[in-house]
């Protein structure tokens, strides 16, 4: 994920908490038991305050200093879906920003003004 925020150390954990809660609530509502079991399986043993693990623990922010590094990070993110065999082309994944960078329109608005 590539993000920018005034105080990333505060805003990223809030984002992760919010999105995890929404995802878990949605999966429960849809009775997606298989996915819920997987999220429960990946919960770390020391995390006694929750039943599920949606996000990996921690974050490893890296400063993106120029357009070349930004493009390298974007390409890496976009190609993950192709490498895993989920799609033949990164722009085919509905939720990927690859659609936007390829000239299309994705389902989620993407800020591209930094290029």
XYZ file of C-alpha atoms in Angstrom:
115
model
C 0.000 0.000 0.000
C 1.264 3.462 -0.826
C -0.142 6.159 1.425
C 0.581 9.680 2.498
C -0.586 11.249 5.760
C 0.290 14.066 8.116
C 0.845 11.597 10.965
C 1.187 8.143 9.467
C 2.105 6.541 12.813
C -1.365 7.424 14.136
C -3.457 7.218 10.982
C -2.244 3.835 9.674
C -3.257 1.847 12.794
C -6.629 3.637 12.739
C -7.089 2.709 9.077
C -6.170 -0.921 9.728
C -8.525 -1.141 12.704
C -11.426 0.446 10.811
C -11.035 -1.707 7.692
C -10.582 -4.907 9.714
C -13.759 -4.213 11.703
C -15.758 -3.481 8.526
C -14.440 -6.612 6.795
C -15.166 -8.888 9.750
C -18.660 -7.441 10.200
C -19.360 -7.936 6.493
C -18.080 -11.525 6.521
C -20.221 -12.318 9.562
C -23.270 -10.788 7.914
C -22.654 -12.854 4.767
C -21.996 -15.958 6.873
C -18.625 -16.419 5.177
C -17.561 -19.062 7.684
C -14.633 -20.375 5.660
C -13.011 -16.950 5.414
C -13.699 -16.233 9.065
C -12.032 -19.514 10.027
C -8.972 -18.518 7.990
C -8.801 -15.116 9.685
C -9.156 -16.825 13.067
C -6.381 -19.284 12.187
C -3.962 -16.446 11.412
C -4.649 -14.578 14.659
C -1.459 -14.402 16.672
C -1.592 -16.274 19.993
C -0.630 -13.189 21.989
C -3.527 -11.175 20.500
C -6.084 -12.028 23.171
C -8.217 -8.948 22.480
C -9.517 -10.234 19.127
C -10.744 -13.343 17.383
C -9.451 -12.600 13.881
C -6.295 -11.288 12.159
C -6.941 -9.273 8.996
C -3.710 -7.328 8.636
C -0.117 -8.361 9.171
C 1.306 -6.991 12.370
C 3.323 -3.816 12.236
C 4.266 -1.697 9.295
C 7.529 -0.883 7.628
C 7.239 2.591 6.120
C 9.717 3.565 3.467
C 10.259 7.068 2.195
C 9.622 7.308 -1.540
C 12.108 9.895 -2.662
C 11.493 10.115 -6.400
C 9.292 9.010 -9.282
C 11.563 6.074 -10.156
C 11.134 4.551 -6.673
C 7.398 5.273 -6.745
C 7.005 3.477 -10.074
C 9.037 0.508 -8.792
C 6.755 0.210 -5.735
C 3.597 0.539 -7.847
C 4.805 -2.105 -10.308
C 5.628 -4.475 -7.445
C 2.171 -4.036 -5.897
C 0.373 -4.385 -9.234
C 2.322 -7.481 -10.288
C 1.650 -9.372 -7.033
C -1.799 -10.395 -8.281
C -0.348 -11.624 -11.564
C 2.461 -13.549 -9.855
C -0.071 -15.277 -7.585
C -2.093 -16.297 -10.641
C -5.242 -14.384 -9.682
C -5.332 -12.467 -12.970
C -3.455 -12.473 -16.267
C -3.011 -8.698 -16.232
C -2.903 -6.467 -13.168
C -5.552 -4.118 -14.610
C -8.041 -7.012 -14.590
C -8.272 -6.996 -10.768
C -11.327 -4.915 -9.868
C -9.825 -3.308 -6.783
C -6.352 -2.633 -8.154
C -5.118 0.850 -8.903
C -3.462 -0.739 -11.955
C -6.733 -0.036 -13.799
C -6.357 3.678 -13.103
C -2.677 3.780 -14.084
C -3.542 1.919 -17.301
C -6.005 4.684 -18.245
C -9.163 3.017 -16.980
C -11.344 3.704 -13.982
C -11.216 1.413 -10.967
C -13.819 0.938 -8.273
C -11.891 2.973 -5.694
C -10.720 6.546 -6.416
C -6.936 6.736 -6.803
C -4.779 9.824 -6.271
C -2.291 9.998 -9.143
C -1.189 13.643 -9.040
C 2.272 12.747 -7.710
C 3.393 11.473 -11.120
